[in-house]
Coordinates of C-alpha atoms and ligand atoms in Angstrom, one line a residue:
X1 CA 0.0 0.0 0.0
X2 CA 2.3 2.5 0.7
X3 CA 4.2 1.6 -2.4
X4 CA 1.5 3.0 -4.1
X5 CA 1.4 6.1 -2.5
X6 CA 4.9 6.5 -3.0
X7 CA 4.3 6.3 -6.7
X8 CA 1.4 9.2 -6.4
X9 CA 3.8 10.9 -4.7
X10 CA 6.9 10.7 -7.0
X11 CA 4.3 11.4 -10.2
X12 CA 2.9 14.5 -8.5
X13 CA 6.5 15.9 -8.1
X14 CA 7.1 14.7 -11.7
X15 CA 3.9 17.0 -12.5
X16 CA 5.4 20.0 -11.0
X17 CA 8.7 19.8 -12.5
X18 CA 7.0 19.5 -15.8
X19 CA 4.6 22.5 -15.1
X20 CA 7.7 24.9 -13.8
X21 CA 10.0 24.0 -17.0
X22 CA 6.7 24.7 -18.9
X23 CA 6.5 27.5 -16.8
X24 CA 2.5 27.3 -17.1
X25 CA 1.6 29.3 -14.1
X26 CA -2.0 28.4 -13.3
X27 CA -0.9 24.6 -13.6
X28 CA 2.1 25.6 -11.5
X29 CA 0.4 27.6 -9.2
X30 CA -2.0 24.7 -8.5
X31 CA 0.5 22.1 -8.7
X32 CA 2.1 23.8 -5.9
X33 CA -0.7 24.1 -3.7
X34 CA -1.6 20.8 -3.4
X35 CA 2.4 19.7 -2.9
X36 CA 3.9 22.1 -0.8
X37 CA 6.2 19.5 0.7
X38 CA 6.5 16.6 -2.2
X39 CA 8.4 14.2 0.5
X40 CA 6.8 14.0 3.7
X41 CA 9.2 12.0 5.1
X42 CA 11.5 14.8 5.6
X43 CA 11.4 17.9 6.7
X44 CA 11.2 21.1 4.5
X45 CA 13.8 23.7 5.1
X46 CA 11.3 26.3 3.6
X47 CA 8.7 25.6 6.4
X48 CA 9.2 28.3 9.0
X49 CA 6.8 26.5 11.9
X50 CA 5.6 28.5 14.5
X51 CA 5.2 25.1 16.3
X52 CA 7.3 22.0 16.1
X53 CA 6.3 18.6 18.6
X54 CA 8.3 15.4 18.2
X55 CA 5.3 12.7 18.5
X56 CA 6.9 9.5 18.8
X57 CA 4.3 6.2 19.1
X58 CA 6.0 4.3 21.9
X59 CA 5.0 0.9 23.7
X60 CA 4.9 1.9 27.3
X61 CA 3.7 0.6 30.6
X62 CA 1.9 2.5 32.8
X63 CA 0.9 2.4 36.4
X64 CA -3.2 2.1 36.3
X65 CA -4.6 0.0 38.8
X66 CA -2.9 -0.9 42.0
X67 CA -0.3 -4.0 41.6
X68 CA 0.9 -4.6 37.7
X69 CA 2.1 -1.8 35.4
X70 CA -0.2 -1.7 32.0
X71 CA 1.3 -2.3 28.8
X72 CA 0.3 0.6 26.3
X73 CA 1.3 2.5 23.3
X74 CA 0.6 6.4 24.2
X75 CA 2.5 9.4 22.3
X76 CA 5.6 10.7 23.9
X77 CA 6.0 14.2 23.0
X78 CA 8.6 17.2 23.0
X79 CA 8.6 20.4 22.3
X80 CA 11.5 21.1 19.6
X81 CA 10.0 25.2 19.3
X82 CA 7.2 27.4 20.3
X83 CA 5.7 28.4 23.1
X84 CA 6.2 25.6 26.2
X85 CA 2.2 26.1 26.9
X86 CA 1.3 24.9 23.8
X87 CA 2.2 20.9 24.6
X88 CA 0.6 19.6 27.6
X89 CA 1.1 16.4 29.4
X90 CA -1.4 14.0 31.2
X91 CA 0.6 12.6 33.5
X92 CA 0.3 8.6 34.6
X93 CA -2.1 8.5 31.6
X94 CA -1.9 6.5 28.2
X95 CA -3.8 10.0 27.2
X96 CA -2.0 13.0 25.0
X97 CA -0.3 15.2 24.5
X98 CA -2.7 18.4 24.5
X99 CA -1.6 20.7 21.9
X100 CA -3.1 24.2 21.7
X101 CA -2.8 25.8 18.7
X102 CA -3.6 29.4 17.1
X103 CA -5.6 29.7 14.0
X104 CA -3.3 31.0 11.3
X105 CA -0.3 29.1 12.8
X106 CA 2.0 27.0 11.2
X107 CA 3.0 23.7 12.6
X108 CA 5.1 20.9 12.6
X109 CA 4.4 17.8 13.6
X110 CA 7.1 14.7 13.5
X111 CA 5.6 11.8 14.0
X112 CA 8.0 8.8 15.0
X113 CA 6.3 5.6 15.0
X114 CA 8.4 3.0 17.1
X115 CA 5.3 0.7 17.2
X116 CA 5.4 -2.9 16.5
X117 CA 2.9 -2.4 13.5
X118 CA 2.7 0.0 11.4
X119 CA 0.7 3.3 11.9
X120 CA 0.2 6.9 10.6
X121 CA -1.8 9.6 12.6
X122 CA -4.8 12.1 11.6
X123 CA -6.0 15.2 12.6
X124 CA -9.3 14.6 13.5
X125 CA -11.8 17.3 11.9
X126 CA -8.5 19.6 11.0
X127 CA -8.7 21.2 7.1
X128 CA -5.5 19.8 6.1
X129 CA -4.0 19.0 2.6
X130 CA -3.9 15.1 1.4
X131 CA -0.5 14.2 2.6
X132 CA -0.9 15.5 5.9
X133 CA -4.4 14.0 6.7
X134 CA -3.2 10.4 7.7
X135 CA -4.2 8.3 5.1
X136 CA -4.4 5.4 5.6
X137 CA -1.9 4.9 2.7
X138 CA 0.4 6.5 4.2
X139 CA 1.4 4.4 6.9
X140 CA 4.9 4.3 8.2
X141 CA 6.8 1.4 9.6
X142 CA 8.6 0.9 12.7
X143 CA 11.5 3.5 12.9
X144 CA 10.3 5.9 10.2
X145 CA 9.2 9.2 10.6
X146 CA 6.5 11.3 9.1
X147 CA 6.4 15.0 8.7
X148 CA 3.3 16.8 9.1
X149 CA 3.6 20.7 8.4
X150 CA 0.6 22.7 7.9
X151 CA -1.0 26.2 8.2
X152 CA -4.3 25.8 11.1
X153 CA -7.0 26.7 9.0
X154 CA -9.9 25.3 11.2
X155 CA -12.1 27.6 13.4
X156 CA -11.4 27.3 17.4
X157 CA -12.9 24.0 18.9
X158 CA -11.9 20.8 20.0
X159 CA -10.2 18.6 17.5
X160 CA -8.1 15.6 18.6
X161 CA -5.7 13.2 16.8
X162 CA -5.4 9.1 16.4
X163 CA -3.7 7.0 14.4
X164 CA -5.5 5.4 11.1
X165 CA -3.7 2.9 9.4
X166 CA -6.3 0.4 7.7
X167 CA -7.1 -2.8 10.3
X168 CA -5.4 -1.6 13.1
X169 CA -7.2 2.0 14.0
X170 CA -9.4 0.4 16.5
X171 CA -6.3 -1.5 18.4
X172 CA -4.0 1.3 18.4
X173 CA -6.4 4.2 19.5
X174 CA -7.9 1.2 22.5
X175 CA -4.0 0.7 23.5
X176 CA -3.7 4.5 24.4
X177 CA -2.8 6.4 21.1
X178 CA -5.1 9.6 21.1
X179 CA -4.5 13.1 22.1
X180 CA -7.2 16.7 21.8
X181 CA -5.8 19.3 19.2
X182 CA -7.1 22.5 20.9
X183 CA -7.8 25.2 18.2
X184 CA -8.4 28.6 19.4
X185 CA -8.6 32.1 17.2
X186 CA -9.8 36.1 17.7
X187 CA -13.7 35.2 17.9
X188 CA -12.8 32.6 20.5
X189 CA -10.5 34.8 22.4
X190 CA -12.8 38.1 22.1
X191 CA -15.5 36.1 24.1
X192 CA -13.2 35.6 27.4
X193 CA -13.8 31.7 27.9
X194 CA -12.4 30.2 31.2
X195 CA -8.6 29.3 30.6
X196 CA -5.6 27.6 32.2
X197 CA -7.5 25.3 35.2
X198 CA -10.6 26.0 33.9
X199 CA -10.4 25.0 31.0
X200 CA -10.4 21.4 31.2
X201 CA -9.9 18.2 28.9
X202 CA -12.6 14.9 29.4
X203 CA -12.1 12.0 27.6
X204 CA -14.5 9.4 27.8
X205 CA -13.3 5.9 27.4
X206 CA -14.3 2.2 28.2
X207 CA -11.8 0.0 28.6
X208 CA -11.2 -3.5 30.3
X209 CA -8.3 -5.0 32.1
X210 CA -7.9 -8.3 33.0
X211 CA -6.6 -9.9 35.7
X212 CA -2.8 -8.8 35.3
X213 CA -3.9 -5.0 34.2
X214 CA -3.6 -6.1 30.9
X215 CA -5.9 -4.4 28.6
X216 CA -8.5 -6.8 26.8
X217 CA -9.2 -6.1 23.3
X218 CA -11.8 -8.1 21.3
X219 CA -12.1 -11.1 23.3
X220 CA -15.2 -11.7 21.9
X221 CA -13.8 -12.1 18.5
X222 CA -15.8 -12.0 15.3
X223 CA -19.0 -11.2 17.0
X224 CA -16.9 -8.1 19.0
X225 CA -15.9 -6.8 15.8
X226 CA -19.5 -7.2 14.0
X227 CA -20.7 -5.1 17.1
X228 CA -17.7 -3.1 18.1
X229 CA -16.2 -3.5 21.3
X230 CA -16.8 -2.3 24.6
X231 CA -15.1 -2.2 27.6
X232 CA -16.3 -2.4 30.8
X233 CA -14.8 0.1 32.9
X234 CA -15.0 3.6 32.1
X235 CA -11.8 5.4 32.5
X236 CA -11.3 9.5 32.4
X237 CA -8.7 11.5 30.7
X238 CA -6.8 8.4 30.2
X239 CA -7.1 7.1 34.0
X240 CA -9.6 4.7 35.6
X241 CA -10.5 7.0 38.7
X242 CA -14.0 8.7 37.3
X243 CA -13.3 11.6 39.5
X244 CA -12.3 15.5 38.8
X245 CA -11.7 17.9 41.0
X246 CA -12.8 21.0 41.0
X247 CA -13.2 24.1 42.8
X248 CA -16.8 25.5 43.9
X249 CA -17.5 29.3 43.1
X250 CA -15.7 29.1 39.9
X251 CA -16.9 28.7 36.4
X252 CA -15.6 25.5 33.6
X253 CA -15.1 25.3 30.2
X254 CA -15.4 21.4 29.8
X255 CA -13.8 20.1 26.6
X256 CA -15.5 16.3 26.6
X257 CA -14.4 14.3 23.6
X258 CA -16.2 10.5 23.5
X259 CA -12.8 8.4 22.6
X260 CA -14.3 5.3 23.0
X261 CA -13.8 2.4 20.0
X262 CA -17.7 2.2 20.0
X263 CA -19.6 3.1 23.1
X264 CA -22.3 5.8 22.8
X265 CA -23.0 8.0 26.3
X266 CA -26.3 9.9 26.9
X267 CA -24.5 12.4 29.2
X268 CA -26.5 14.3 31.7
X269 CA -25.8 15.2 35.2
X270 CA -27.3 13.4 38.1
X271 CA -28.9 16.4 39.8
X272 CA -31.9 17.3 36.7
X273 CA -29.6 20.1 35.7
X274 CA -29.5 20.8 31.8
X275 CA -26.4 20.0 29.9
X276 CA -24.7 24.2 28.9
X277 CA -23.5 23.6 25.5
X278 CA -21.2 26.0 24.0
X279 CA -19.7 24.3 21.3
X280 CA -19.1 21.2 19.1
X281 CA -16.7 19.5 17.3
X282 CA -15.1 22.2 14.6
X283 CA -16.9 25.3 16.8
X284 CA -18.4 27.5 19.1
X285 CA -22.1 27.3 19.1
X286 CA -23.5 30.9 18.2
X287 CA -25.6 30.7 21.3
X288 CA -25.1 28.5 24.6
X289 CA -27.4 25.0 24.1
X290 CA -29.6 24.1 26.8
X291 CA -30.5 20.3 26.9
X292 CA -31.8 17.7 28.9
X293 CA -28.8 15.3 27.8
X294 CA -26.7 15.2 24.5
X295 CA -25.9 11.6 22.8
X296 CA -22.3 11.5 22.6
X297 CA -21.0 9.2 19.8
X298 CA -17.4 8.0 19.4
X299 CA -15.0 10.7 18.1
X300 CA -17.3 13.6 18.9
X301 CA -16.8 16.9 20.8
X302 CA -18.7 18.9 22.9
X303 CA -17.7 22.1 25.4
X304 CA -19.7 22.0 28.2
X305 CA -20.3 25.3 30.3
X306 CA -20.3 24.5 34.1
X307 CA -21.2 26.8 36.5
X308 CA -20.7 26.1 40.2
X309 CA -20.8 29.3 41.2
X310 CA -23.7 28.7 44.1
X311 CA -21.8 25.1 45.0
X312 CA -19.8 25.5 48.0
X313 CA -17.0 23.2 49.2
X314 CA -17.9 19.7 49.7
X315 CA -20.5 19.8 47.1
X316 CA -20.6 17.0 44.5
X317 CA -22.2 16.7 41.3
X318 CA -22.0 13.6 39.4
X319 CA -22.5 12.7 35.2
X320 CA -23.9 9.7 34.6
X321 CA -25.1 7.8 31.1
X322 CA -28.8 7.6 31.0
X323 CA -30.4 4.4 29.5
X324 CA -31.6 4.7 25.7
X325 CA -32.5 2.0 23.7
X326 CA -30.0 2.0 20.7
X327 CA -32.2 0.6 18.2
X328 CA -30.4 -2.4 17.4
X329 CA -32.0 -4.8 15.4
X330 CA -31.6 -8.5 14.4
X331 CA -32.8 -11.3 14.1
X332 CA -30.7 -14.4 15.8
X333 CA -28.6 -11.1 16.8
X334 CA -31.6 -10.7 19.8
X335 CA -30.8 -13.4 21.5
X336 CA -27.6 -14.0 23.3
X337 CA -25.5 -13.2 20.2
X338 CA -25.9 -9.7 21.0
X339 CA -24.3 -9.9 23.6
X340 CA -21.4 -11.9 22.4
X341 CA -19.3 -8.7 23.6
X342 CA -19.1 -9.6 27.5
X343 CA -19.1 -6.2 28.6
X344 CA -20.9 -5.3 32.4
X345 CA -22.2 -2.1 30.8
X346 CA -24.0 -2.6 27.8
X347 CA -24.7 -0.2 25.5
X348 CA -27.7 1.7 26.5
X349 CA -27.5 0.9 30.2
X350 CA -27.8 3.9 32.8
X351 CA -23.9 4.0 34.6
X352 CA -21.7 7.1 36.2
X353 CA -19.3 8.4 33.9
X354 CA -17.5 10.4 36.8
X355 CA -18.4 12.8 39.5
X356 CA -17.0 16.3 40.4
X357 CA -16.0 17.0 43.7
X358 CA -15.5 20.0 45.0
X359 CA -12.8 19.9 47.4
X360 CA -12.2 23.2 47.9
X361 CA -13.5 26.7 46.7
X362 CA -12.1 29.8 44.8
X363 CA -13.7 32.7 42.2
X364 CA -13.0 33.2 38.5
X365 CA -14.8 35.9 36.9
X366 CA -15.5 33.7 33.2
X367 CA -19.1 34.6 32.5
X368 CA -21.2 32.9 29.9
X369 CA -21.7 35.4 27.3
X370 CA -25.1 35.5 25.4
X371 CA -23.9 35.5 22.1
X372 CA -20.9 33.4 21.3
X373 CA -19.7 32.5 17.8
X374 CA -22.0 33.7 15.1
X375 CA -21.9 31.3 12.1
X376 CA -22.7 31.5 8.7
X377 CA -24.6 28.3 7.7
X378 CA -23.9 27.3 4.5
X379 CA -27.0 27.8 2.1
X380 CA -28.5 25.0 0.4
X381 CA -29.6 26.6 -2.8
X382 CA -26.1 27.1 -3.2
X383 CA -25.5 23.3 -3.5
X384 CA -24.3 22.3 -6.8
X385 CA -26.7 18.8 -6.0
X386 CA -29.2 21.0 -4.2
X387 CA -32.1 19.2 -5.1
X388 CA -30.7 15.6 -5.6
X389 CA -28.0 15.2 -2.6
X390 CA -25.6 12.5 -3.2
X391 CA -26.6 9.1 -1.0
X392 CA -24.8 7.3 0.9
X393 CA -26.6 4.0 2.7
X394 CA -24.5 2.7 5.5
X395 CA -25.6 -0.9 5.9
X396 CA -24.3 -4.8 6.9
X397 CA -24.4 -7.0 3.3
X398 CA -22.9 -10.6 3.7
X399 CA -22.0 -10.2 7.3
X400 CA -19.8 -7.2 6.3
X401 CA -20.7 -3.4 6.8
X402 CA -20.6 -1.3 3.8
X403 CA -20.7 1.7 2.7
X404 CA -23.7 1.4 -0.6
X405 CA -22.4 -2.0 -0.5
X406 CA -18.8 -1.1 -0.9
X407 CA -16.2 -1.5 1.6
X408 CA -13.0 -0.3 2.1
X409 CA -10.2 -0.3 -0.8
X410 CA -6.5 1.7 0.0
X411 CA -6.7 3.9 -3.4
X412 CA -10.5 3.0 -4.9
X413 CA -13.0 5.7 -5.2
X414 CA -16.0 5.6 -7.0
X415 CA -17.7 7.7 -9.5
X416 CA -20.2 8.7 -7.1
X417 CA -17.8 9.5 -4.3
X418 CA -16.2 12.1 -6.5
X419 CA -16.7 15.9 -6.2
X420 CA -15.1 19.2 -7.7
X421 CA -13.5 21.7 -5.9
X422 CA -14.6 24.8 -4.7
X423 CA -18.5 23.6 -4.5
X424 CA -21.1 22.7 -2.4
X425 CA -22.7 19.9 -1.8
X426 CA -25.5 18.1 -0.3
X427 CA -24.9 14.5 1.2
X428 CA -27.8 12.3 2.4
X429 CA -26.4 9.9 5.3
X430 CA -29.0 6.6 5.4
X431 CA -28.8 3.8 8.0
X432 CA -30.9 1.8 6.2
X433 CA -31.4 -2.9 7.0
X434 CA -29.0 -4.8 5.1
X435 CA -28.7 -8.5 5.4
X436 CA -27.2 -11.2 7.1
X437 CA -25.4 -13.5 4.6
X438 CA -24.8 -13.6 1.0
X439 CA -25.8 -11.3 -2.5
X440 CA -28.6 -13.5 -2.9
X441 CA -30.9 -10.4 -3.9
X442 CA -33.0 -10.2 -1.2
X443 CA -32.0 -6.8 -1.0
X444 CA -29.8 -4.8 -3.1
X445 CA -28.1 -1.1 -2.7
X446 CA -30.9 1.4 -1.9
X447 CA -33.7 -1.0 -0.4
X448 CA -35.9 1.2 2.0
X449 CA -35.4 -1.9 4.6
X450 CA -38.0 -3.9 6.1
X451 CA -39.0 -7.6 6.2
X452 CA -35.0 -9.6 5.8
X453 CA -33.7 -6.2 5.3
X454 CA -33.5 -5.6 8.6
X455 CA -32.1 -8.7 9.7
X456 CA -29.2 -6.4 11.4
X457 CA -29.2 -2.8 12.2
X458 CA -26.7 -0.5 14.4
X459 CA -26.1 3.2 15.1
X460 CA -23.2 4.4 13.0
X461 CA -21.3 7.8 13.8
X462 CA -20.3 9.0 10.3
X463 CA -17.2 11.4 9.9
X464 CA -16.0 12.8 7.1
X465 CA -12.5 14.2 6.4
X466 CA -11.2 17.2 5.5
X467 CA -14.5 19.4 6.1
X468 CA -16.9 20.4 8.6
X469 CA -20.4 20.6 7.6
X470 CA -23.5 21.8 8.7
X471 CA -26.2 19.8 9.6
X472 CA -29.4 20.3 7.6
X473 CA -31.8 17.6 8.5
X474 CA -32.6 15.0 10.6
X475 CA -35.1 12.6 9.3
X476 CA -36.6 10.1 11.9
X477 CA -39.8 9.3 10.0
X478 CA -38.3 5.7 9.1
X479 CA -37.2 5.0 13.1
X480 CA -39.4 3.1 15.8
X481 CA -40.8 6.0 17.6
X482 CA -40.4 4.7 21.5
X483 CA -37.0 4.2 20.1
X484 CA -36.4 7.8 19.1
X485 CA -38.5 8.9 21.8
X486 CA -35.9 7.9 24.2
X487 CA -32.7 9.7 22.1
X488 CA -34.8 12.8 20.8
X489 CA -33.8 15.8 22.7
X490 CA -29.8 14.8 22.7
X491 CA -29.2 15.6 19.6
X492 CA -27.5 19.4 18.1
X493 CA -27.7 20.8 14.3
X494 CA -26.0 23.8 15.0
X495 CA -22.5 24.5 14.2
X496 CA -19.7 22.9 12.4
X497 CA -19.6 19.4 12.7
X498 CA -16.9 16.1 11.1
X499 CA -18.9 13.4 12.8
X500 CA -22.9 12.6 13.0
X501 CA -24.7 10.1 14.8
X502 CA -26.6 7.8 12.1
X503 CA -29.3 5.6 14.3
X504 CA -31.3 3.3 12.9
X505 CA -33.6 3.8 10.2
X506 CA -32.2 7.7 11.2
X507 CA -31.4 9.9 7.5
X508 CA -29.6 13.2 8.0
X509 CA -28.8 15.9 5.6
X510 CA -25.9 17.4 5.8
X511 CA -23.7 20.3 3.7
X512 CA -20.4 21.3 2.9
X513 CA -18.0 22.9 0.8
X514 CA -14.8 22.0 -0.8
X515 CA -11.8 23.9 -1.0
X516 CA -8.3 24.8 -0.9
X517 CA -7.1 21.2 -1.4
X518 CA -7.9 18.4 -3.6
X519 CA -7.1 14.7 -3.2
X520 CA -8.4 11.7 -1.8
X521 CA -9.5 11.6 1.7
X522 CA -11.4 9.3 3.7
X523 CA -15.3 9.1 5.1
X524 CA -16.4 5.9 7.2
X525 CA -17.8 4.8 10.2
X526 CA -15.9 6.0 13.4
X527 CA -16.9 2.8 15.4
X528 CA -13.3 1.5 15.1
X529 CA -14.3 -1.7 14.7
X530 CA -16.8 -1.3 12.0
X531 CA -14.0 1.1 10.4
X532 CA -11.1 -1.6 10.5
X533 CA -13.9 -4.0 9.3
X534 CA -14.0 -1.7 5.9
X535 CA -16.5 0.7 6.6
X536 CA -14.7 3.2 5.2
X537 CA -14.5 4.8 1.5
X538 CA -12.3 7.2 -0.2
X539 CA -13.6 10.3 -1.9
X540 CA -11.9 12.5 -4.7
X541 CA -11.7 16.0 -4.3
X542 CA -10.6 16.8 -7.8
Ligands
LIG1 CU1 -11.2 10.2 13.8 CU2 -10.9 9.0 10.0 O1 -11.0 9.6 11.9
LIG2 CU1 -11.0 12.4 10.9
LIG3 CU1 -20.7 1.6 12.1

């Protein structure tokens, strides 16, 4: 595989020299846009970075429980230049780094992999060009190193980074390997958000140890990757104590990120008080959120305002996952199949995620403004496709999830996964029944379900890469409404989003725009099992 993309690479550098001897500038011009550094296995001497981290992939162990050390593979980091505050360290934690970064910045990111396998790493929800999204392509073996050097584009929010090479995503990001990208830009700063202490990273996470403080990892084998894989201990920022300490009379910016292979969480605090939302994934809501509870679905974001002003010293407030019913569907699946995955939580259950405690007191003076981040929606009539959005059916065919019946090929992209530059487009996300076994056309690529098509259904969080989009539609029409009725008011269409939650029977619309860089990126499930499975498709971005 990465042969190939070798060869892309060497004939795109081939195309440039042509273009400058030619010296056609708009073919130049473009040529050098999309190649700014033809060999990203070195570093470009031209590249002044305002920011440059050493991220090495390391197998360490790790003191988590009481007794045994914990074999994992985390990030080790270090700062080669820029500002100390912009790397942060979890300490005793597989977590991390934190790296802040500054809209308009340019950084540098070389990432070592000294792995057993072999492994590349993406910028989760970040505008970057081709080479530097971590395709899965692009994969680097033990000992080699990968240069990363780009301009932030993105708006403030709460990215993160994992590995993705093909087969192995799951494994690597459940052994330890993720870390939050924190963007922040002039809006953001204008609006005086809480900073330094509180300002404060949560990562969810299930994970499960055995005996030894080994972690388990598909134990349950086929039927654990069919369903994706959940632990059964939820661990926090990286550590298995579900408790964070903070001080009463002060105000939190919480920056939760579900990094969890496959576990969905209906957050919502213990004591009836709404979730504060203030912003999601790629940004800052125009206007705080009030909800009952937000479904959190692997790889997304949310900022969460917390206000403990009235809480004195002593006080404790806990989040917890409410029970849901996930909508899952199948036929011999109902029995005990389902639960092949021998988790104690199961999905949809009602646990504690972690509780606050407020151990002692203080004052900040971060207030919640009114108005946050106004955004500029992007308007459907200007969609290229605005009246026939391109589909995409995310559904199981021959015990294997596809994407409209196509799974997962390193350098394949379809005809219908391809788009131009510079326009916008509508996508249509479907969870639609597939079936169990075979092509025997009992259902084929666009069946509205029902009867055998059902035979197996899950929720799927969709991501696309590359762009955020906007959110245009939910459509529940086609879902069981006790079902819905116990998701409904978790869900947010405001803001710039990478990642949606596709529920059973659930259609959403959603719109984006592409520019600045063409090539092939990747969309796909972000249940890592269901994404190492091959749920997961190029597009072209020519
Ligand atoms: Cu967070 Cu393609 O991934
Ligand atoms: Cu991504
Ligand atoms: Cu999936």
């Amino acid at each position: 595989m990465s042969i190939q993309k070798h060869d892309r690479r060497n004939f795109i550098k081939l195309g440039c020299a042509g273009a400058s001897i030619l010296i056609a500038w708009p073919l130049f011009q473009s040529c050098a846009n999309e190649n700014k550094n033809s060999d990203p296995l070195r570093l470009n001497p031209d590249f002044k970075p305002d920011l440059d981290i050493k991220l090495t992939a390391v197998e360490r162990e790790i003191s988590i429980l009481e007794g045994r050390k914990t074999m994992c593979w985390t990030f080790k980091s270090e700062l080669i230049l820029g500002d100390s505050s912009s790397l942060q360290q979890i300490p005793d934690s597989y977590l991390g780094p934190i790296i802040k970064v500054n809209k308009g910045q340019k950084i540098r990111i070389r990432f070592q992999n000294e792995l057993p396998q072999e492994s590349i790493v993406h910028w989760h929800g970040m505008h970057v060009p081709e080479q530097y999204d971590g395709h899965p392509t692009d994969i680097i073996s033990n000992g080699q190193t990968y240069v990363y050097e780009y301009e932030v584009m993105n708006r403030a929010g709460t990215y993160w980074f994992h590995p993705h090479p093909h087969g192995n995503t799951g494994e690597q990001v459940y052994n330890g390997l993720a870390g939050l990208l924190l963007v922040s830009d002039k809006e953001e700063e204008n609006l005086n958000l809480p900073t330094g202490e509180f300002d404060l990273p949560v990562v969810i996470q299930d994970r499960t140890l055995d005996d030894n403080n080994q972690l388990v990892y598909l134990d349950g084998g086929r039927m654990d990757r069919m369903m994706g894989f959940l632990g059964d201990k939820i661990f926090l920022n990286g550590r298995p104590e579900q408790e964070l300490s903070l001080k009463a009379g002060c105000n939190y910016r919480l920056r939760f990120l579900n990094g969890s292979n496959s576990r969905i969480y209906k957050l919502a605090w213990d004591n009836g008080e709404p979730l504060k939302v203030i912003g999601i994934d790629g940004s800052i809501l125009e206007q705080p959120k009030v909800m009952p509870y937000v479904m959190l679905a692997p790889a997304k974001r949310i900022d969460i305002w917390l206000d403990l002003k009235n809480k004195k010293q002593g006080d404790e407030i806990e989040l917890k996952s409410l029970a849901f019913e996930s909508g899952m569907m199948g036929g011999m699946m109902n029995g005990g199949m389902m639960n092949g995955n021998n988790t104690r939580l199961p999905l949809g259950s009602e646990y504690s995620l972690f509780k606050i405690k407020m151990n002692e007191s203080g004052s900040n003076d971060f207030l919640l403004p009114e108005n946050l981040v106004p955004y500029n929606k992007l308007d459907p009539t200007t969609a290229v496709n605005r009246n026939n959005p391109r589909e995409f059916n995310f559904f199981m065919q021959g015990m294997q999830w596809t994407i409209n019946g196509r799974t997962w090929e390193p350098t394949e992209v379809a005809k219908e996964e391809t788009v131009k530059l510079d326009t916008t487009e509508i996508w249509q996300l479907s969870n639609k029944g597939g079936k169990m076994m075979g092509d025997g056309g009992m259902m084929g690529r666009g069946n509205e379900g029902g009867g055998m098509g059902n035979m197996m259904q899950m929720p799927h969080p969709i991501h696309i890469h590359q762009v955020q989009f906007n959110i245009l539609e939910y459509d529940t029409s086609e879902m069981d409404a006790m079902f819905w009725n116990s998701i409904k008011d978790g869900f947010i269409d405001e803001g710039w989003q990478d990642t949606v939650l596709l529920m059973p029977g659930m259609k959403i619309k959603i719109i984006m725009r592409f520019s600045d860089f063409k090539g092939l990126f990747v969309y796909h499930c972000h249940n890592l099992e269901h994404e190492d499975m091959g749920m997961m498709r190029n597009f072209k971005i020519e």
